[in-house]
PDB file of C-alpha atoms in Angstrom:
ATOM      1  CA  UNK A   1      -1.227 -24.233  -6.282  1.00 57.00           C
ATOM      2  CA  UNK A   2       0.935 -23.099  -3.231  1.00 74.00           C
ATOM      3  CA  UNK A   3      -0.774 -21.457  -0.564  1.00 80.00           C
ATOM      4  CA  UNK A   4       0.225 -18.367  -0.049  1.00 86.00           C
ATOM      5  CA  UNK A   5      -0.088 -15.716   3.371  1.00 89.00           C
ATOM      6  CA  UNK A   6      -0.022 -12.727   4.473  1.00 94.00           C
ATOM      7  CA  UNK A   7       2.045 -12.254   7.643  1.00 94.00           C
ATOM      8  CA  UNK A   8      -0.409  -9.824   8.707  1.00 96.00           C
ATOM      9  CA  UNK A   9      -3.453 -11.433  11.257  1.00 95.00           C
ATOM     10  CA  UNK A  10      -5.931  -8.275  11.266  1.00 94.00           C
ATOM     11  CA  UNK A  11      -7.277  -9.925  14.761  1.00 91.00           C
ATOM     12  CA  UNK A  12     -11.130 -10.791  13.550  1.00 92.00           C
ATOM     13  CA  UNK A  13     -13.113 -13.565  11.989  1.00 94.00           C
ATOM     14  CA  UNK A  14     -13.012 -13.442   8.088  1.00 94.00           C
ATOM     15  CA  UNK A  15     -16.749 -12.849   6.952  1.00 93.00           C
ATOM     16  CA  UNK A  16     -16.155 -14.323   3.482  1.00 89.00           C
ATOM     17  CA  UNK A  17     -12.455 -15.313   2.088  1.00 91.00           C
ATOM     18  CA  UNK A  18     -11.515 -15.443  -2.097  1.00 91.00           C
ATOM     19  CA  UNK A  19      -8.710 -16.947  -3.525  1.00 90.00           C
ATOM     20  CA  UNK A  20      -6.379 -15.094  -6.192  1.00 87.00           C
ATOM     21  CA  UNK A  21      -2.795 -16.423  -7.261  1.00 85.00           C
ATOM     22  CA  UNK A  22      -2.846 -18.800  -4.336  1.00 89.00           C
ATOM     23  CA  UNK A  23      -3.731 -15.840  -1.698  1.00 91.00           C
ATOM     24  CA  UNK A  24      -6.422 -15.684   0.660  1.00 90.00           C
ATOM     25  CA  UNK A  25      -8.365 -12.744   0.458  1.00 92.00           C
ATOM     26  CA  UNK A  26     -10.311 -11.145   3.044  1.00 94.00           C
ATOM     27  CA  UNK A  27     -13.067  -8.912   2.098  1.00 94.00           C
ATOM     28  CA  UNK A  28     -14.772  -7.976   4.866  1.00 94.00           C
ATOM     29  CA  UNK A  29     -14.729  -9.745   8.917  1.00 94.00           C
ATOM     30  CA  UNK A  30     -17.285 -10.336  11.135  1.00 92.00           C
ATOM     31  CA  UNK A  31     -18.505  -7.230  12.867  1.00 87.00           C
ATOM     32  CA  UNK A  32     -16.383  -5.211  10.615  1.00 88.00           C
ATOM     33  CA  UNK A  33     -16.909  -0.979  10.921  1.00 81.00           C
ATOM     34  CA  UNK A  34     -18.771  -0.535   7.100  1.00 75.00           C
ATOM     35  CA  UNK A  35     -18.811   3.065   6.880  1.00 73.00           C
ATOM     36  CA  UNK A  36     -17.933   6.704   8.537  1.00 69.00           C
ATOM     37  CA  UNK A  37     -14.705   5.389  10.662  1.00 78.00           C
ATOM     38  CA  UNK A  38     -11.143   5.715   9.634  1.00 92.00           C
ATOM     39  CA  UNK A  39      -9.744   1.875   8.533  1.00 96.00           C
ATOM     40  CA  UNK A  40      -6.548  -0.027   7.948  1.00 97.00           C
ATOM     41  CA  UNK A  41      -6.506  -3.362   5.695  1.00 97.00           C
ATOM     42  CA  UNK A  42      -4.270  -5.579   4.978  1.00 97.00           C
ATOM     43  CA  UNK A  43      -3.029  -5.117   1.288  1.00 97.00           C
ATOM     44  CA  UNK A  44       0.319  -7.920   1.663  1.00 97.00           C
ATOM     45  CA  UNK A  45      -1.659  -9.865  -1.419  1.00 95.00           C
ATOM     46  CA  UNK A  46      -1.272  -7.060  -3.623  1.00 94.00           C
ATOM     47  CA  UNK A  47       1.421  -7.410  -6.615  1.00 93.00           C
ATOM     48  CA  UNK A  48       4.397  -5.604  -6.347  1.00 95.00           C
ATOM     49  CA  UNK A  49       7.377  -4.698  -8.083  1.00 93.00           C
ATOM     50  CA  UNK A  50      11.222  -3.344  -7.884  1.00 93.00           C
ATOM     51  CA  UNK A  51      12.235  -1.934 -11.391  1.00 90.00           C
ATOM     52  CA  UNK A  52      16.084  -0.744 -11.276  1.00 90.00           C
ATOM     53  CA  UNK A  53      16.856   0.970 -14.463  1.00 88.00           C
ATOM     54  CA  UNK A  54      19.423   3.085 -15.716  1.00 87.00           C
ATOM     55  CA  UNK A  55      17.253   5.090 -17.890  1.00 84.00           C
ATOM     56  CA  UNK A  56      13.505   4.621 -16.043  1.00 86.00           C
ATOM     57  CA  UNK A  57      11.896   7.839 -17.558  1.00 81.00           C
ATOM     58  CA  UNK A  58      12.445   5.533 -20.907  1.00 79.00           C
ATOM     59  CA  UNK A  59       9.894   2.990 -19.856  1.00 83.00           C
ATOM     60  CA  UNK A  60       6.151   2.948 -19.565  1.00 85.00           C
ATOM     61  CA  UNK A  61       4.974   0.057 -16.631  1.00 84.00           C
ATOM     62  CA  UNK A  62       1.026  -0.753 -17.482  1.00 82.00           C
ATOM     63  CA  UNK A  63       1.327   2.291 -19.966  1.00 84.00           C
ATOM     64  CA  UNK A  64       2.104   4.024 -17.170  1.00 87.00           C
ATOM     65  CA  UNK A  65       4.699   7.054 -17.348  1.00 88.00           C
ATOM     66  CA  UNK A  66       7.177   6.906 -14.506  1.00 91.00           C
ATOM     67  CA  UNK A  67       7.841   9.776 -12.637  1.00 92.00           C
ATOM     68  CA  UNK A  68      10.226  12.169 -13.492  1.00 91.00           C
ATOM     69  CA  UNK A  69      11.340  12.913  -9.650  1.00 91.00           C
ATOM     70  CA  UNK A  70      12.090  10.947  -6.482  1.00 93.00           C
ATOM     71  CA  UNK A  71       8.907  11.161  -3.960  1.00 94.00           C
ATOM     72  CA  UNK A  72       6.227  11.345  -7.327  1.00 94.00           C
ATOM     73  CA  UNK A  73       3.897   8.993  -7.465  1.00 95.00           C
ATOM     74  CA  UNK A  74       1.661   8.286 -11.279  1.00 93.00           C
ATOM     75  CA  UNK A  75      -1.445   6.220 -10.592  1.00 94.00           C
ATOM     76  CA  UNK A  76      -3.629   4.747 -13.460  1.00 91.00           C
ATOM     77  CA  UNK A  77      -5.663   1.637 -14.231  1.00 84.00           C
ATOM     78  CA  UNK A  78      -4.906   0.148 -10.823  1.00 90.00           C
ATOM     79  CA  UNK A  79      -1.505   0.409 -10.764  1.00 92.00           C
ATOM     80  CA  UNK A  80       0.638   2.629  -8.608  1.00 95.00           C
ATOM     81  CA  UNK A  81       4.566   3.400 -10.000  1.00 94.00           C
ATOM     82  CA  UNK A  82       6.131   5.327  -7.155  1.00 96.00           C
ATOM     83  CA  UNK A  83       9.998   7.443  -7.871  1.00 95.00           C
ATOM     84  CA  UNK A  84      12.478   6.164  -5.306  1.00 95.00           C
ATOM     85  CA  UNK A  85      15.793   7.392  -6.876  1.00 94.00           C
ATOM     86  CA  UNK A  86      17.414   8.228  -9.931  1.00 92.00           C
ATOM     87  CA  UNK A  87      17.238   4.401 -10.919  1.00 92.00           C
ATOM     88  CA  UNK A  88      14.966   2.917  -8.642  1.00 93.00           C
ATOM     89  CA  UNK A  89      11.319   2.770  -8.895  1.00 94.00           C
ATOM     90  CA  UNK A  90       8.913   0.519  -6.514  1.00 95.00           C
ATOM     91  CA  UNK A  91       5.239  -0.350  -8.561  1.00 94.00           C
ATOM     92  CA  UNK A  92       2.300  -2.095  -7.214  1.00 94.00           C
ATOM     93  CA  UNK A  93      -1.062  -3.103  -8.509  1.00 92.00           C
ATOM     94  CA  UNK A  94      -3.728  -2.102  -6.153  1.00 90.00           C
ATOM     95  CA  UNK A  95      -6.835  -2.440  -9.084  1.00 82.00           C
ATOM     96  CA  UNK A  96      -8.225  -5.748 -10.299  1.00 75.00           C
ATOM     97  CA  UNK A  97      -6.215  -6.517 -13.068  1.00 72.00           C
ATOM     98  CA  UNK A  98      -2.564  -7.851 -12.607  1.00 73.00           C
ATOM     99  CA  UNK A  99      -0.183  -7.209 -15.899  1.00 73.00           C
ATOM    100  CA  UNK A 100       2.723  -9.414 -16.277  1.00 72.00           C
ATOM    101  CA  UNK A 101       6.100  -7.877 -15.905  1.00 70.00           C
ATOM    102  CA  UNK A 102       9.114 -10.485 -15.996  1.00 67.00           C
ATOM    103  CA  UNK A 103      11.850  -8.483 -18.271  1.00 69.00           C
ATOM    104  CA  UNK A 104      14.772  -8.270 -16.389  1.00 68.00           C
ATOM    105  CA  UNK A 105      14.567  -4.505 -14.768  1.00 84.00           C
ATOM    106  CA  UNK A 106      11.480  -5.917 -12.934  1.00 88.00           C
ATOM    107  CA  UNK A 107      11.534  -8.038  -9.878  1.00 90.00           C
ATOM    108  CA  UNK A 108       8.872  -9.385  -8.214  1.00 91.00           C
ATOM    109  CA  UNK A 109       8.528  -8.356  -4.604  1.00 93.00           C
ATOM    110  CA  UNK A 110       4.948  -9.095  -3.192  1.00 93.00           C
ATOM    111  CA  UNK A 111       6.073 -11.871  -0.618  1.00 94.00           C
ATOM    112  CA  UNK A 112       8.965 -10.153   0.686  1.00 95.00           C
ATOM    113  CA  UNK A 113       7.080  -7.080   1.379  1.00 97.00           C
ATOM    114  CA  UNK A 114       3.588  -6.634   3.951  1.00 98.00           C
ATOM    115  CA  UNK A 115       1.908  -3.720   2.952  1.00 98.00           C
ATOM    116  CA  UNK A 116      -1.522  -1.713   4.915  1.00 98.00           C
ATOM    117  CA  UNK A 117      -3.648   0.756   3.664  1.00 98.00           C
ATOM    118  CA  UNK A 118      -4.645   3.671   6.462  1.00 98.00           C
ATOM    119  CA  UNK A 119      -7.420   5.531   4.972  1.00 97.00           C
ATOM    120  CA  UNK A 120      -9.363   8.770   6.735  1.00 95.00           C
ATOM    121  CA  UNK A 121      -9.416  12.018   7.242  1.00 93.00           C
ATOM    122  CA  UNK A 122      -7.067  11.491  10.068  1.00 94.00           C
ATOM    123  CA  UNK A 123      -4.591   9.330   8.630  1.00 96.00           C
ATOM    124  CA  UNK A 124      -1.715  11.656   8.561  1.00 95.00           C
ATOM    125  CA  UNK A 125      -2.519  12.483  11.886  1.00 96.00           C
ATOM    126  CA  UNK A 126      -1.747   9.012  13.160  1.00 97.00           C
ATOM    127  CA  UNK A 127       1.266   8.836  10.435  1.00 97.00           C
ATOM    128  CA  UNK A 128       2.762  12.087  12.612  1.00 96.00           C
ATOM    129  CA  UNK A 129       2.547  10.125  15.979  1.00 96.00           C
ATOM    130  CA  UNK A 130       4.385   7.449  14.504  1.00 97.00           C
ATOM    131  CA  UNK A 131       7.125   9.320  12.113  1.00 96.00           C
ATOM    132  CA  UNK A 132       8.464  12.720  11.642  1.00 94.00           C
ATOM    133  CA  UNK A 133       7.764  12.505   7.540  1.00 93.00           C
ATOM    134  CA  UNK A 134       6.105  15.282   6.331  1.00 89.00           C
ATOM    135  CA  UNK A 135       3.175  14.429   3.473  1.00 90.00           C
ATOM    136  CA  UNK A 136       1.239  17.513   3.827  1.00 83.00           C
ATOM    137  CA  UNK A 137       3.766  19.782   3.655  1.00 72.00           C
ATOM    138  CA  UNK A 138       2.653  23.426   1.710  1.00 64.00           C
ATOM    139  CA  UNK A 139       3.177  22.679  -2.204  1.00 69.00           C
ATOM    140  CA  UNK A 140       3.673  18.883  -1.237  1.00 73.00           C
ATOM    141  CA  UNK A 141       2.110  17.325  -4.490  1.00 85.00           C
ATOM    142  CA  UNK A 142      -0.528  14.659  -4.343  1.00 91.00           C
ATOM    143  CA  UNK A 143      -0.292  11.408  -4.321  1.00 95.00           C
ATOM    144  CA  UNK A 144       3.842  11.399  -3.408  1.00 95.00           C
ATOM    145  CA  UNK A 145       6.056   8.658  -1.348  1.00 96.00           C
ATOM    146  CA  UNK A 146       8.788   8.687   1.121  1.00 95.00           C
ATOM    147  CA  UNK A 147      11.078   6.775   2.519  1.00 96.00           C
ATOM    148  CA  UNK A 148      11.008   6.993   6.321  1.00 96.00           C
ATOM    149  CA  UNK A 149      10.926   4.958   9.209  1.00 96.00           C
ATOM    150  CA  UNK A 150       7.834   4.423  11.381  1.00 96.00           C
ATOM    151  CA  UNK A 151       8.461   3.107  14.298  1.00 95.00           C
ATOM    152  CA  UNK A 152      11.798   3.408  13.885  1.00 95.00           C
ATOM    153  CA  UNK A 153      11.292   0.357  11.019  1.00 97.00           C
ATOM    154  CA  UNK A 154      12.359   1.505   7.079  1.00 97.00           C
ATOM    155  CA  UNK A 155       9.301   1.784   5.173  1.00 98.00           C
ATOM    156  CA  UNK A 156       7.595   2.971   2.009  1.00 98.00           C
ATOM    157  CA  UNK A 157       4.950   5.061   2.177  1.00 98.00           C
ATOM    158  CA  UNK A 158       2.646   6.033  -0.305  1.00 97.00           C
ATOM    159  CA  UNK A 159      -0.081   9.168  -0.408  1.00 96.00           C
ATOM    160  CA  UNK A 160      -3.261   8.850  -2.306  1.00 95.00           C
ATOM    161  CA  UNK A 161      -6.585  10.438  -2.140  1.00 94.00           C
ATOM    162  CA  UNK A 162      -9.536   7.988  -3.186  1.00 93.00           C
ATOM    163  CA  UNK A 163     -13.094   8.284  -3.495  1.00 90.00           C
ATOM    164  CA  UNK A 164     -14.343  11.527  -2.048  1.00 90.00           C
ATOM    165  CA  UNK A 165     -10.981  13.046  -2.107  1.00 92.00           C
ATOM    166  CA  UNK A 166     -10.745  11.118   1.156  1.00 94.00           C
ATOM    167  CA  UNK A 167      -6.882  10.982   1.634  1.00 95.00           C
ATOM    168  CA  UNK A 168      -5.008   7.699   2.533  1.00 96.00           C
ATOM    169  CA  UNK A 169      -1.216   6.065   2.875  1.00 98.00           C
ATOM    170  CA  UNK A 170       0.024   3.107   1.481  1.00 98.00           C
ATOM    171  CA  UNK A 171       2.659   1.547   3.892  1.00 98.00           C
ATOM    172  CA  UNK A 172       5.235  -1.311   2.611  1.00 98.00           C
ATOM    173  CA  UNK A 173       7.362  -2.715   4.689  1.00 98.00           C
ATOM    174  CA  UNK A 174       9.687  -5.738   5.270  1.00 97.00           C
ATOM    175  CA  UNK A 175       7.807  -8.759   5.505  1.00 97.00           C
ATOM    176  CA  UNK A 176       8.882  -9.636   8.742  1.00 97.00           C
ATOM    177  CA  UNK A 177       7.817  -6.492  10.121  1.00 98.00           C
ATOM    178  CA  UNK A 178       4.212  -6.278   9.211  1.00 97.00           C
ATOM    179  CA  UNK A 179       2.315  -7.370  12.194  1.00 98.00           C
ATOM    180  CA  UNK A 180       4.479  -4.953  14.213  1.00 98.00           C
ATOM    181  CA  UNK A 181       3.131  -1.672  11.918  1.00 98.00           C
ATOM    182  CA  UNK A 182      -0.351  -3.322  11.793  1.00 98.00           C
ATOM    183  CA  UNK A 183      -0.250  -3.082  15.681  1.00 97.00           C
ATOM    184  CA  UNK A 184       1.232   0.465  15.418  1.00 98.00           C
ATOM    185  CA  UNK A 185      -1.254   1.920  13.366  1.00 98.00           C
ATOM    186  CA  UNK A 186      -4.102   0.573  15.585  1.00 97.00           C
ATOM    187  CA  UNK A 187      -2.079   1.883  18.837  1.00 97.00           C
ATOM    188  CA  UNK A 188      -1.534   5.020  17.431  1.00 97.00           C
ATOM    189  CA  UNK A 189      -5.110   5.764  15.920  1.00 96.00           C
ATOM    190  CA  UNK A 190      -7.380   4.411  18.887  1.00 94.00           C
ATOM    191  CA  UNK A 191      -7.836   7.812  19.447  1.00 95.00           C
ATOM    192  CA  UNK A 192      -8.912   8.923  16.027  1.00 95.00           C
ATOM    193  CA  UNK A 193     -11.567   5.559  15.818  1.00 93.00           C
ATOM    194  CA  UNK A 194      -9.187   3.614  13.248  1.00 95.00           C
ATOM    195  CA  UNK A 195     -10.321   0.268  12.615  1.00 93.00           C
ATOM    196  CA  UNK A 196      -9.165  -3.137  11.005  1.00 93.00           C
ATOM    197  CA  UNK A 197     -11.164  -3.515   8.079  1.00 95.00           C
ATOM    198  CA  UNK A 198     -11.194  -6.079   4.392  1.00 95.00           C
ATOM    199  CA  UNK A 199     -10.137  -6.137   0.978  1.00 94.00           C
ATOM    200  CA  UNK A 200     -13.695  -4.262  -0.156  1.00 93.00           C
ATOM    201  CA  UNK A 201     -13.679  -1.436   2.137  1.00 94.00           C
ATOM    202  CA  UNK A 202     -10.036  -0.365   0.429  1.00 95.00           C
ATOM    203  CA  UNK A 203     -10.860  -1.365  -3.395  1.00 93.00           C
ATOM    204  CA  UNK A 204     -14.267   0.923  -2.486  1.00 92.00           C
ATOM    205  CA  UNK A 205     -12.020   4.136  -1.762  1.00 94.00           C
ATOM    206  CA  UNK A 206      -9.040   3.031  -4.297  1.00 93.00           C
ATOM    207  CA  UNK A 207      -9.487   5.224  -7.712  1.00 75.00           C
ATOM    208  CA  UNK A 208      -7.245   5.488 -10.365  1.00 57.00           C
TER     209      UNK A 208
END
């Protein structure tokens, strides 16, 4: 099976490394922060999908419904089906099991696409040093998505609160241009304690 990796190098010694669908896992590194700290992890492994439909509100991803508006989010048995646009809708599977989807309106996008988790209480603190999107906004449901840059760099970003109500973001982003927000994130959050952390420390705070 083809090796594949993430473009993302979190900068510390893998404690223990798995193998699914030819990734290398990380989950946890050497001297990694276990508990209390705000974290970002590498999720570029994770399964995701484009779905570009005429009629989207028709279909059911995972048994999933899809949102009825741009910027709503529906999360359920590990999977996460964000609302782009009228025919647009971006899915990922953040849980353990992986369901197939090859019909047409889906297209595979997990290795054109990095993605990081940011998960803390301060997490849309460092998301407002780094973009001008607004996911706290008063009667902003949660979880939602936006489209916005960070960094100036296009990206999708995802709100979810996990285990504890403990909010979080979910940030795609061009392959190319995931090391770059890694090192963002980190820049912008020395302040707040944000730390690189695994695979387990996000699937730990991940509900759905």
């Amino acid at each position: 099976m083809t090796t594949r990796r993430s473009p993302i190098r979190m900068g510390m010694d893998p404690q223990s490394v798995v193998r699914r669908d030819g990734w290398e896992i990380v989950p946890t590194y050497s001297g990694e922060k276990i508990y209390g700290d705000p974290f970002v992890a590498d999720l570029s492994h994770v399964p995701k999908w484009a779905l570009q439909t005429r009629d989207p509100e028709g279909m059911k991803p995972a048994g999933l419904s899809v949102p009825d508006k741009p910027g709503e989010v529906t999360v359920g048995e590990g999977m996460i089906v964000a609302r782009l646009t009228a025919r647009e809708c971006r899915l990922m599977a953040a849980g353990e099991d992986i369901p197939p989807f090859e019909d047409p309106p889906f297209t595979d996008m997990t290795d054109a696409y990095a993605a990081v988790a940011l998960v803390g209480l301060r997490c849309l603190d460092v998301l407002s040093k780094l973009s001008g999107v607004d996911l706290n906004a008063p009667r902003q449901g949660v979880p939602c998505a936006a489209q916005a840059p960070l960094e100036d760099v296009p990206c999708l970003i995802v709100r979810l609160d996990g285990q504890g109500g403990v909010p979080g973001l979910i940030i795609s982003v061009d392959r190319g241009y995931g090391q770059f927000i890694l090192e963002a994130i980190l820049d912008a959050g020395k302040e707040y304690g944000v730390a690189a952390a695994g695979w387990k420390r996000f699937s730990g705070w991940f509900r759905s």
